[in-house]
Short mmCIF file of C-alpha atoms in Angstrom, two decimals:
data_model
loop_
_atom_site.label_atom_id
_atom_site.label_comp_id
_atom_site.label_asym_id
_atom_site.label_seq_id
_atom_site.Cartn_x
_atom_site.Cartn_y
_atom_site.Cartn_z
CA UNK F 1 -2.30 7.36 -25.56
CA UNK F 2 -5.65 5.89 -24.74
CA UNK F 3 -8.08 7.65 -22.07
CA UNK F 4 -11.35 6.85 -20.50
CA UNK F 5 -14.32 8.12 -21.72
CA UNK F 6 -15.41 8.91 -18.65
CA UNK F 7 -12.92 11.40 -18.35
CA UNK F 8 -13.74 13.42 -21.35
CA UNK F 9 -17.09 13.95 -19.76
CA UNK F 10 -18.03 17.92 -18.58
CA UNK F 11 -16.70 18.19 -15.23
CA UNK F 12 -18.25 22.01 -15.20
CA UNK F 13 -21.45 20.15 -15.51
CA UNK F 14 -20.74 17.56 -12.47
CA UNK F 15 -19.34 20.11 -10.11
CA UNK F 16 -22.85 22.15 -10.24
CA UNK F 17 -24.48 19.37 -8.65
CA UNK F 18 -21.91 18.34 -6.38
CA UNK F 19 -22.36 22.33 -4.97
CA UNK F 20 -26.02 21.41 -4.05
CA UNK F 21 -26.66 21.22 -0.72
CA UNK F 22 -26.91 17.73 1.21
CA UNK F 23 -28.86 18.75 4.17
CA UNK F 24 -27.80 16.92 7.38
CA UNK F 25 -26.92 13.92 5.32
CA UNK F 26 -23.69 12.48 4.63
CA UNK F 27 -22.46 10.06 2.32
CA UNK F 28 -19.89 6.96 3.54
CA UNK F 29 -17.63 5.45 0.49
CA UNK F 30 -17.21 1.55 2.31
CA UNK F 31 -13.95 0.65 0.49
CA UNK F 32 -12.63 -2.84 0.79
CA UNK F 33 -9.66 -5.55 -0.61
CA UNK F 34 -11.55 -7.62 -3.38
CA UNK F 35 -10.85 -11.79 -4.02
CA UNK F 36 -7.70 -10.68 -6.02
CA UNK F 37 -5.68 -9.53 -3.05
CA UNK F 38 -4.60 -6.62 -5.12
CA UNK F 39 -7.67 -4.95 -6.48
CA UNK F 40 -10.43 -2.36 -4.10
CA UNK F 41 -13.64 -1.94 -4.55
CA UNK F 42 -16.12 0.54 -2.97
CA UNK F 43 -20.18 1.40 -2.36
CA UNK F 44 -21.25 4.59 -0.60
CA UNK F 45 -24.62 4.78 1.70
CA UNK F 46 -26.33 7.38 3.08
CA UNK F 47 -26.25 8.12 6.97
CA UNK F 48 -28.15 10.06 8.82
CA UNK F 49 -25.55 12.13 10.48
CA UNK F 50 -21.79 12.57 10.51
CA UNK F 51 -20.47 9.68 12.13
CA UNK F 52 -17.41 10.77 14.78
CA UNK F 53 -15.94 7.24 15.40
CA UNK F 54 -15.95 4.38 13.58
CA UNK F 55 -18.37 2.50 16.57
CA UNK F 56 -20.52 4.83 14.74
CA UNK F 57 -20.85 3.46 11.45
CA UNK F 58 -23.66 0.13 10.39
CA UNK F 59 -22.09 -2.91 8.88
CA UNK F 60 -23.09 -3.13 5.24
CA UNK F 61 -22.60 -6.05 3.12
CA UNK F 62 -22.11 -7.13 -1.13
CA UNK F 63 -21.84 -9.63 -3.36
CA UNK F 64 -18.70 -11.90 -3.13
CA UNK F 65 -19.64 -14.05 -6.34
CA UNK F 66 -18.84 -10.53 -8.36
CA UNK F 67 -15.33 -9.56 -6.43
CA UNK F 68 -13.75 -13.34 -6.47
CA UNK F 69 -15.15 -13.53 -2.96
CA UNK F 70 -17.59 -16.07 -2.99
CA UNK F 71 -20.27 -18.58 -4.77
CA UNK F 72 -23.27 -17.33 -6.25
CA UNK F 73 -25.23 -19.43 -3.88
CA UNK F 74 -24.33 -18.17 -0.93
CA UNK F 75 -22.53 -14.78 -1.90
CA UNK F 76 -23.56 -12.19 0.97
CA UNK F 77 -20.04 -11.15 2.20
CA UNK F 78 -19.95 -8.35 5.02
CA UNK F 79 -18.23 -5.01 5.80
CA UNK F 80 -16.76 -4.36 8.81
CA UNK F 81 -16.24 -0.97 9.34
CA UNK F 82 -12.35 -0.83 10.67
CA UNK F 83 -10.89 2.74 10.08
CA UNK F 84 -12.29 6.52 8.89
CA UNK F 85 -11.44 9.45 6.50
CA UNK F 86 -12.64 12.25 5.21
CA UNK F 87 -13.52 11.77 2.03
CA UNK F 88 -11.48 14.18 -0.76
CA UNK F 89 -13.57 14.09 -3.54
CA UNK F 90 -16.89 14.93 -1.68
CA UNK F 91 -15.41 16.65 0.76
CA UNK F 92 -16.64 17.10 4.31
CA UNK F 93 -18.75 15.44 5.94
CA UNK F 94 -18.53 12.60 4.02
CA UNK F 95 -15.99 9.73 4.61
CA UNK F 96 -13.85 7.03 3.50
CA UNK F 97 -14.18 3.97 5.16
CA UNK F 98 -11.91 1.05 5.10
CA UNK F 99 -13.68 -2.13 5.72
CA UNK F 100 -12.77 -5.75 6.94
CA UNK F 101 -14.46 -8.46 4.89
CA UNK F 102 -16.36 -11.16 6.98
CA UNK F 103 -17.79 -14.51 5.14
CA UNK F 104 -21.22 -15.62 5.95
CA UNK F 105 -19.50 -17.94 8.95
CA UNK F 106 -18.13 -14.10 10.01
CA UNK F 107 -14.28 -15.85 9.41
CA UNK F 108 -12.05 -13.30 7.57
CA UNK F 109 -12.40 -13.30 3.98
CA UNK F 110 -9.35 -14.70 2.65
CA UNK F 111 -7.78 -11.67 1.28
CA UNK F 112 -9.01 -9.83 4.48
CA UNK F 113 -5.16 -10.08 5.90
CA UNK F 114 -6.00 -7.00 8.57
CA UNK F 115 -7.58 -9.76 10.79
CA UNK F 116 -4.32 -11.46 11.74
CA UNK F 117 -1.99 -8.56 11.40
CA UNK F 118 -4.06 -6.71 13.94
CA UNK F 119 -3.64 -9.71 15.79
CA UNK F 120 -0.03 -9.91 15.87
CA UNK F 121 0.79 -6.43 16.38
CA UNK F 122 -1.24 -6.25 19.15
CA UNK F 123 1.09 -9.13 20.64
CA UNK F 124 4.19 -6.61 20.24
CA UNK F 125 2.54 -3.15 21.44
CA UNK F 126 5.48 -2.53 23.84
CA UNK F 127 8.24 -2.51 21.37
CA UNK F 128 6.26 0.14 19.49
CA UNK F 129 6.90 -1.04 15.86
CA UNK F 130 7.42 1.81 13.08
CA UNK F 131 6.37 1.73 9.38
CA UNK F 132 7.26 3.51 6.42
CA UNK F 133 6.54 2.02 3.26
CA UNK F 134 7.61 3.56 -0.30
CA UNK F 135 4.69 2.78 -2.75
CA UNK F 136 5.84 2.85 -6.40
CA UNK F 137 3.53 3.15 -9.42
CA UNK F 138 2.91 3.69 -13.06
CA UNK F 139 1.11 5.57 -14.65
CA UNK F 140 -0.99 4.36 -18.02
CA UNK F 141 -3.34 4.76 -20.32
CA UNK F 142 -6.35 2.65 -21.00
CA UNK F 143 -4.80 0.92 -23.53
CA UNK F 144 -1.94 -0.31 -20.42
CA UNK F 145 0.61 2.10 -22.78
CA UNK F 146 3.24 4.29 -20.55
CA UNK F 147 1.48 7.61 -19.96
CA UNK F 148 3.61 10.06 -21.78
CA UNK F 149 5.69 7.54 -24.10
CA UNK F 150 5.78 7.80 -28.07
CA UNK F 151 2.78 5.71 -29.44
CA UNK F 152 5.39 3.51 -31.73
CA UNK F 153 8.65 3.46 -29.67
CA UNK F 154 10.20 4.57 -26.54
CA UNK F 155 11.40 7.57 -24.40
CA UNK F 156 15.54 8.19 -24.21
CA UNK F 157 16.75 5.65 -21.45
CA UNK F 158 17.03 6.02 -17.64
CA UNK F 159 18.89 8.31 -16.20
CA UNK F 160 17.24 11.60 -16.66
CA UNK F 161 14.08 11.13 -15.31
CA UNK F 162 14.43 10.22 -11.34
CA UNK F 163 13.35 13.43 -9.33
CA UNK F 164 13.02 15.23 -12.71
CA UNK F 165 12.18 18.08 -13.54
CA UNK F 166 10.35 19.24 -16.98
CA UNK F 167 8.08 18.58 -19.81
CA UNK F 168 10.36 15.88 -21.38
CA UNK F 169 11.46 14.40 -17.86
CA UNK F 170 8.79 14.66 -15.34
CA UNK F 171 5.41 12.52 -17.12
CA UNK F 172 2.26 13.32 -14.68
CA UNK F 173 2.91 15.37 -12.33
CA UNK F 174 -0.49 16.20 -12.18
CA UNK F 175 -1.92 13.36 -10.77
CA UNK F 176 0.91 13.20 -8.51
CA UNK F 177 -0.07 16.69 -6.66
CA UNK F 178 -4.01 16.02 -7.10
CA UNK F 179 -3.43 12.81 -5.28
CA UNK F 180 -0.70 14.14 -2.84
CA UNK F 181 -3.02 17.03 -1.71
CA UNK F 182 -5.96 14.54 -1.52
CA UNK F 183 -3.96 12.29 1.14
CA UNK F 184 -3.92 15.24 3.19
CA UNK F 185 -7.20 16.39 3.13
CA UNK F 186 -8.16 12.42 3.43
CA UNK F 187 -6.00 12.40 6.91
CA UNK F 188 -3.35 9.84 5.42
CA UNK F 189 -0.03 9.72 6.74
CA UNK F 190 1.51 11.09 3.93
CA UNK F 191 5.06 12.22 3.73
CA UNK F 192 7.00 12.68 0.55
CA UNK F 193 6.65 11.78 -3.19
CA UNK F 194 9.15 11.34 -5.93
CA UNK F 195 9.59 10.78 -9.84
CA UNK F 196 11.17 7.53 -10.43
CA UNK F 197 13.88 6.04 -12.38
CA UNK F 198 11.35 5.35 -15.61
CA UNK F 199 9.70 7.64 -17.26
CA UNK F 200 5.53 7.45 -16.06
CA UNK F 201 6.85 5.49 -12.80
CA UNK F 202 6.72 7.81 -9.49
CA UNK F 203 6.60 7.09 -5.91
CA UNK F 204 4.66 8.34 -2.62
CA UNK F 205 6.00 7.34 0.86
CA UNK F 206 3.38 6.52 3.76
CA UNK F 207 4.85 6.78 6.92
CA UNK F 208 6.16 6.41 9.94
CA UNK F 209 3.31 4.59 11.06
CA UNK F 210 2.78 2.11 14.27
CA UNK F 211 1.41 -1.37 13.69
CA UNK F 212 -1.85 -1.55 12.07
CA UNK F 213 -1.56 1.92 11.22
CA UNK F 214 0.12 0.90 8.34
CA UNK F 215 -1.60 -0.85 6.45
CA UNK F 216 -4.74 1.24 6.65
CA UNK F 217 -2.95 3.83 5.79
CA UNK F 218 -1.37 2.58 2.51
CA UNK F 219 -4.37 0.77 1.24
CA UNK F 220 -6.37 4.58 1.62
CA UNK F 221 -3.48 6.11 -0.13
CA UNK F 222 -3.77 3.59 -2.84
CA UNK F 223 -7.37 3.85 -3.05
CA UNK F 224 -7.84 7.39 -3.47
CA UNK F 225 -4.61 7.25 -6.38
CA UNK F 226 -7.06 4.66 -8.48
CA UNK F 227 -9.50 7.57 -7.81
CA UNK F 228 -7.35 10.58 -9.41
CA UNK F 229 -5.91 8.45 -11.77
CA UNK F 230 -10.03 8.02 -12.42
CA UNK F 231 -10.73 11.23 -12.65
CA UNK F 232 -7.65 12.26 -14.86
CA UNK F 233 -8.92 9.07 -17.36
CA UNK F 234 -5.61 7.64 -16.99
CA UNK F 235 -4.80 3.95 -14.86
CA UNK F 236 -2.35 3.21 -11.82
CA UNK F 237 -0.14 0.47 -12.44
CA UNK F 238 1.22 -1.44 -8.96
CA UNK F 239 2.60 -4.43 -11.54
CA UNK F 240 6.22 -5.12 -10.17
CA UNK F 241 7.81 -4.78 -13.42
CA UNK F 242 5.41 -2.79 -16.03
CA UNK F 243 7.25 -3.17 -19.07
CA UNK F 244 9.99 -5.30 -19.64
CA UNK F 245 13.37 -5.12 -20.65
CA UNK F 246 15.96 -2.24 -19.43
CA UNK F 247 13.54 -0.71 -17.54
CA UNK F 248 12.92 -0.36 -13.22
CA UNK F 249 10.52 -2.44 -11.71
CA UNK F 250 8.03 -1.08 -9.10
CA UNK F 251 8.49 -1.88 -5.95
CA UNK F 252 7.40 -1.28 -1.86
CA UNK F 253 10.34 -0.77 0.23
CA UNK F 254 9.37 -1.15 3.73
CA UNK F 255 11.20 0.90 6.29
CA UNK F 256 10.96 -0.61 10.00
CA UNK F 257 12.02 -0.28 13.08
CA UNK F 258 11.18 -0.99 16.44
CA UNK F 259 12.01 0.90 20.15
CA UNK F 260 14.83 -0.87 20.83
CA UNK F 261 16.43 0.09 17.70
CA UNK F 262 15.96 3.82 17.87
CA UNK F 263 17.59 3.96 20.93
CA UNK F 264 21.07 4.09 21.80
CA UNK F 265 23.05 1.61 20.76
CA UNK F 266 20.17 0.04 18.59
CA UNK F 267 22.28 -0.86 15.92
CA UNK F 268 22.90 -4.05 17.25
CA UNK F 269 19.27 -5.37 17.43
CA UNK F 270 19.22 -4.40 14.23
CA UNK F 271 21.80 -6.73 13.02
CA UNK F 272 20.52 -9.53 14.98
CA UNK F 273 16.87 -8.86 13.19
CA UNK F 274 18.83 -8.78 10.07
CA UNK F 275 20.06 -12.52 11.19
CA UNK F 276 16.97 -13.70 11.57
CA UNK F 277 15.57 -12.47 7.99
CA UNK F 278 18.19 -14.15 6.70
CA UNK F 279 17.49 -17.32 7.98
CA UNK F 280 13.93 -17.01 6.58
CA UNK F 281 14.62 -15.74 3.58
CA UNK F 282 11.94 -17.52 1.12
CA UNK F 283 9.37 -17.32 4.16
CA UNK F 284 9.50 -13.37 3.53
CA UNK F 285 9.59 -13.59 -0.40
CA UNK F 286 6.02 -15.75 -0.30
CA UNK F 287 4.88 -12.80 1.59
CA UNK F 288 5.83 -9.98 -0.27
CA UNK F 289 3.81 -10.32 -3.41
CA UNK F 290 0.16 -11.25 -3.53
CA UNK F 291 1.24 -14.65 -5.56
CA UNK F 292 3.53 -16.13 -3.38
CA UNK F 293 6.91 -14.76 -4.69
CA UNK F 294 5.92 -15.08 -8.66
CA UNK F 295 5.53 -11.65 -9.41
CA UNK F 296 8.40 -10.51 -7.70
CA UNK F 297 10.32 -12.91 -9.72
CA UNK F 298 10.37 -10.68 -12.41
CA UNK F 299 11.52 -7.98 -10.59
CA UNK F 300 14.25 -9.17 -8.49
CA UNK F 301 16.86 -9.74 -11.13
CA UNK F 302 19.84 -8.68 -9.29
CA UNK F 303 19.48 -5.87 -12.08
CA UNK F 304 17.66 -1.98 -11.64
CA UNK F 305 18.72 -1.45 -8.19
CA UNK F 306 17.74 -5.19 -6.88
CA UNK F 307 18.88 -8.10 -5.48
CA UNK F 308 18.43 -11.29 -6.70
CA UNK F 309 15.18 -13.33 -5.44
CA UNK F 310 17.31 -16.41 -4.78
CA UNK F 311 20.05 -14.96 -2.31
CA UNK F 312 19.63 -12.73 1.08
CA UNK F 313 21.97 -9.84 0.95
CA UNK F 314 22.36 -6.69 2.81
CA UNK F 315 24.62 -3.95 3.26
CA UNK F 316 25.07 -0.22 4.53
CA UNK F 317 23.70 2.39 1.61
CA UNK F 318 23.32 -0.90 -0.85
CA UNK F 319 20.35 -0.77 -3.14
CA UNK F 320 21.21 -3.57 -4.48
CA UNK F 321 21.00 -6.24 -1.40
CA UNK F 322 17.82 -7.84 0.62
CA UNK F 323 18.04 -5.38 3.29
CA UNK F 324 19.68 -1.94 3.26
CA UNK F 325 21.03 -0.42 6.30
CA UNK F 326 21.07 3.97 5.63
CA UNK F 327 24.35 4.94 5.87
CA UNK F 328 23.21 7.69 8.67
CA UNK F 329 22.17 4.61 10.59
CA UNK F 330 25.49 2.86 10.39
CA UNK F 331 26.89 6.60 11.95
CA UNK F 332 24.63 7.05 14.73
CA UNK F 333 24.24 3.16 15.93
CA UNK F 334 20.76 3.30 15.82
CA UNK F 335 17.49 4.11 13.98
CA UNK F 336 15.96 1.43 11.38
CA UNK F 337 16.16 -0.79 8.58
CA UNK F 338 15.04 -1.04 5.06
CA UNK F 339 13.62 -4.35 3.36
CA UNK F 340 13.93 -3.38 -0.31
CA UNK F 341 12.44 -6.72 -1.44
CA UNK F 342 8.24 -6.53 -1.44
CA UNK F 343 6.63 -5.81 -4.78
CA UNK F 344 4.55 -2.91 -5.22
CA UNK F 345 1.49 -4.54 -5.29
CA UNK F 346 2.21 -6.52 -2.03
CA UNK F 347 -0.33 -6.40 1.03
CA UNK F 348 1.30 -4.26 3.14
CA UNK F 349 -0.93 -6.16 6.09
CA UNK F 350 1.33 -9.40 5.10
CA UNK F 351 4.36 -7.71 5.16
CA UNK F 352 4.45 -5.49 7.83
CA UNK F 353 3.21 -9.01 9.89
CA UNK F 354 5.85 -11.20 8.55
CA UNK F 355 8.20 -8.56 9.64
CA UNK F 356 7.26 -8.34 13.37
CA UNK F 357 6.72 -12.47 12.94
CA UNK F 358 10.58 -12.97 12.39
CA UNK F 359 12.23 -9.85 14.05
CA UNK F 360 10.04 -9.73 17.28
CA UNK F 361 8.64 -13.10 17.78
CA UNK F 362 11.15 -14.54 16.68
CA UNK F 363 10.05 -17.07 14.18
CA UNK F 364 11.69 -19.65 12.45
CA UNK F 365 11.12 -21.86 9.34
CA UNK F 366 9.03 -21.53 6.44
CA UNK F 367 5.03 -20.99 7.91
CA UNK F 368 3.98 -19.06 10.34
CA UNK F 369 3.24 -19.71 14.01
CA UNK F 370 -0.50 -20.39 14.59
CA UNK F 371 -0.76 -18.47 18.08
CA UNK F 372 -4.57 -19.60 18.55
CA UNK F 373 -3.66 -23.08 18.99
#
């Protein structure tokens, strides 16, 4: 298996000047969503002093025409500053900062999808909506082989490897704990991680988190996994089916509920949420892969513990529908839902929105309401 060369440079040698002193200065890693809708990309500065709020910290700015952003001729693109961390690989002071993307008109960037989820969420405040999204991945090597898997061939099939444990079952942990332990530090919501059905393929869960929260949180989480992954010389795969054949796919299922529904007797909003998604079935599929349902297409197969792209299904403790109700839920009458269907390279900005869209506003048909007219 291919690594970086990067990698295989002294990191003895690196750490003795990252133990120099910085004075009062601190460094700020600007991290944004490039033209792909899937890809980040990040610049540090220098500030003067440690910022304590995000009011704190300068708008910067880069080149579109080199991130699929813009035209060379008029390429300045701006940063927003939107949300903070501390930083995990420099350590304190310094910070992460997630960034908005502004065109030169200071409209949203097209792949800058925070802009209108803020806006929506802040429309449904009151019915306090909760997040937990299950971020799958796989882990490769430079040359996009299965990290761990025989150069000519494949590992023994599924079954042994979910929540594994051992040499020849669990491929990576390392990375896993470097990058679980960096969330912390970082200040991500954080709450669990898993090995996954394929060999290479684990998952983190980010969560529960209200609103906007959400996606802030997931895109740090999945910034500062490109970032171990970095370090280790290895690559993070969010493709929503990796290698083909009898083999998972990756996915992001998206827990939610709202107030309502944890409270007694919230079983029944759920269902009639559940109604609605299923009247808006394609609507949700557009959203829940950054090419408007292709991707997913190869994933949802009715096959590996999905359901089929083409039909709305769901069920109590069914991995295999649209939307799975936990079985604990069905018990107690209350608590939430999860949508099994976006990909794991979805914006989860676009699909935590689409879900408030159709449960709590109530949408209908295939676009979405333009509330600014």
């Amino acid at each position: 298996m291919a690594t970086s060369a990067s990698s295989k440079l002294s990191k003895a040698v690196k750490q003795q000047y990252m133990d120099l002193p910085q004075g009062e200065k601190v460094q700020a890693m600007y991290i944004w969503v490039d033209g792909t809708g899937e890809g980040l990309r990040c610049k540090t500065r220098t500030l003067d002093f440690e910022p304590k709020s995000i009011d704190d910290l300068p708008e910067w700015n880069f080149d579109g025409s080199s991130t699929h952003q813009s035209e060379s001729s008029n390429s300045d693109m701006s940063l927003i500053p939107a949300v903070m961390f501390r930083d995990p690989f420099r350590k304190d002071p310094n910070k992460l900062v997630l960034c908005e993307v502004l065109k030169y008109n200071r409209k949203p960037a097209e792949t800058n999808l925070r802009r209108s989820c803020k806006r929506i969420m802040r429309m449904v405040e009151n019915h306090q909506p909760w997040f937990g999204m299950e971020q799958e991945y796989t882990i490769l090597g430079t040359d996009g082989h299965p990290f761990g898997w025989p150069s000519n061939g494949f590992p023994g099939p599924q079954g042994p490897y979910y929540c594994g444990v051992g040499a020849d079952k669990a491929y990576g942990r390392d990375i896993v704990e470097a990058h679980y332990r960096a969330c912390l530090y970082a200040g991500v919501q954080i709450c669990g991680t898993n090995a996954e059905v394929m060999p290479a393929q684990w998952e983190f869960q980010v969560g529960p988190c209200e609103g906007i929260n959400m996606g802030d949180h997931l895109w740090v989480a999945r910034f500062i996994l490109h970032r171990v992954c970095e370090d280790f010389g290895v690559v993070v795969s969010f493709d929503p089916k990796p290698i083909s054949g009898n083999w998972n796919g990756a996915g992001c299922h998206t827990n939610f509920s709202t107030k309502e529904m944890r409270e007694e007797g919230g079983l029944r909003v759920i269902e009639e949420s559940i109604e609605r998604l299923a009247k808006r079935h394609m609507y949700h599929i557009q959203a829940y892969d950054p090419k408007g349902g292709l991707d997913n297409a190869r994933r949802l197969t009715g096959h590996h513990e999905t359901s089929n792209i083409d039909e709305f299904s769901a069920g109590v403790a069914n991995r295999s529908a649209s939307i799975r109700i936990p079985r604990l839920v069905g018990h107690e009458k209350s608590g939430y839902f999860e949508d099994r269907r976006p990909s794991a390279n979805c914006d989860p900005y676009m699909v935590t929105e689409a879900l408030v869209r159709t449960c709590l506003l109530k949408e209908e048909g295939s676009e979405p309401t333009d509330y600014n007219k």
